[in-house]
Amino acid sequence: MKKLLNILGALLLSITIISCSNETKDTNVKQENTENTLVENREIIEILKQKTTISGKAESFETTQDPSNDAMSINTIILSADDLNCIAETKLCEELTTFIGGQKLVFNSSEEYARIEGESPEYRLMQKGVININNTPYSGILYYTGEENDGVGLRFHGKFVFKLPEVKALKGESVILELKGKR
């Protein structure tokens, strides 16, 4: 029995060493499908179930289409403060409106999208990005679905989730900015 355990231990060690040695050492080598990996996370589902804080329609947006499928990465979204609608409680809305100060909100991302696997049929993609409010960047994650609109144009619907520590009425909670865009 002891010999069998030694053999199994040696076999496990050998398999581990072999699998580790197959990893690529060169970080400049682009590995296939790493940017489009599937993400399944209960935390994402819980975030997407939370109530929207602000909603708005994109004044303009730029995307990069993935030619291998129907997905797209969103590079830039510009939102006019005039087109924002605060859905939260009155005190929070007043503080957010004052903080935004009538300025445009600009989302930027150089990241590739990742697919969301699981229980969120409304939002199939996600990507990290930064939203600039009054020239101050705030990092967050955009959860969205984007598609070509019958060959005529593009449209997307999503939620950008980020922290805004300057707004005290949020009490440490995230801002959930619901976005729509069509062109």
Tab-separated table of N, CA and C in Angstrom, residues 2 4 26 35 38 60 87 92 117 124 129 152 175:
chain	number	residue	atom	x	y	z
A	2	LYS	N	1.954	1.194	0.787
A	2	LYS	CA	2.851	2.344	0.867
A	2	LYS	C	3.513	2.599	-0.487
A	4	LEU	N	2.244	1.891	-3.398
A	4	LEU	CA	1.210	2.442	-4.279
A	4	LEU	C	1.048	3.942	-4.035
A	26	ASP	N	6.911	33.795	-22.470
A	26	ASP	CA	6.935	35.081	-23.144
A	26	ASP	C	5.591	35.778	-22.958
A	35	GLU	N	-8.663	37.148	-24.271
A	35	GLU	CA	-9.450	38.360	-24.063
A	35	GLU	C	-10.949	38.101	-24.109
A	38	LEU	N	-14.736	33.303	-20.866
A	38	LEU	CA	-16.054	33.295	-20.244
A	38	LEU	C	-15.921	33.609	-18.759
A	60	SER	N	-22.867	59.997	-28.108
A	60	SER	CA	-22.115	59.307	-29.150
A	60	SER	C	-21.333	58.168	-28.509
A	87	ILE	N	-32.519	58.180	-10.736
A	87	ILE	CA	-33.631	57.340	-10.325
A	87	ILE	C	-33.595	57.090	-8.813
A	92	LEU	N	-29.751	61.865	-2.693
A	92	LEU	CA	-28.665	61.320	-3.500
A	92	LEU	C	-28.658	61.961	-4.882
A	117	GLU	N	-20.999	34.348	-18.621
A	117	GLU	CA	-21.684	33.076	-18.765
A	117	GLU	C	-22.641	32.913	-17.593
A	124	ARG	N	-24.572	40.258	-21.821
A	124	ARG	CA	-23.748	39.116	-22.209
A	124	ARG	C	-22.259	39.408	-22.174
A	129	GLY	N	-13.230	49.737	-17.630
A	129	GLY	CA	-13.046	51.042	-18.239
A	129	GLY	C	-12.996	52.123	-17.191
A	152	VAL	N	-28.110	48.374	-40.289
A	152	VAL	CA	-28.218	49.821	-40.457
A	152	VAL	C	-27.296	50.559	-39.485
A	175	VAL	N	-22.136	53.405	-7.747
A	175	VAL	CA	-23.069	54.066	-8.661
A	175	VAL	C	-23.351	53.062	-9.774
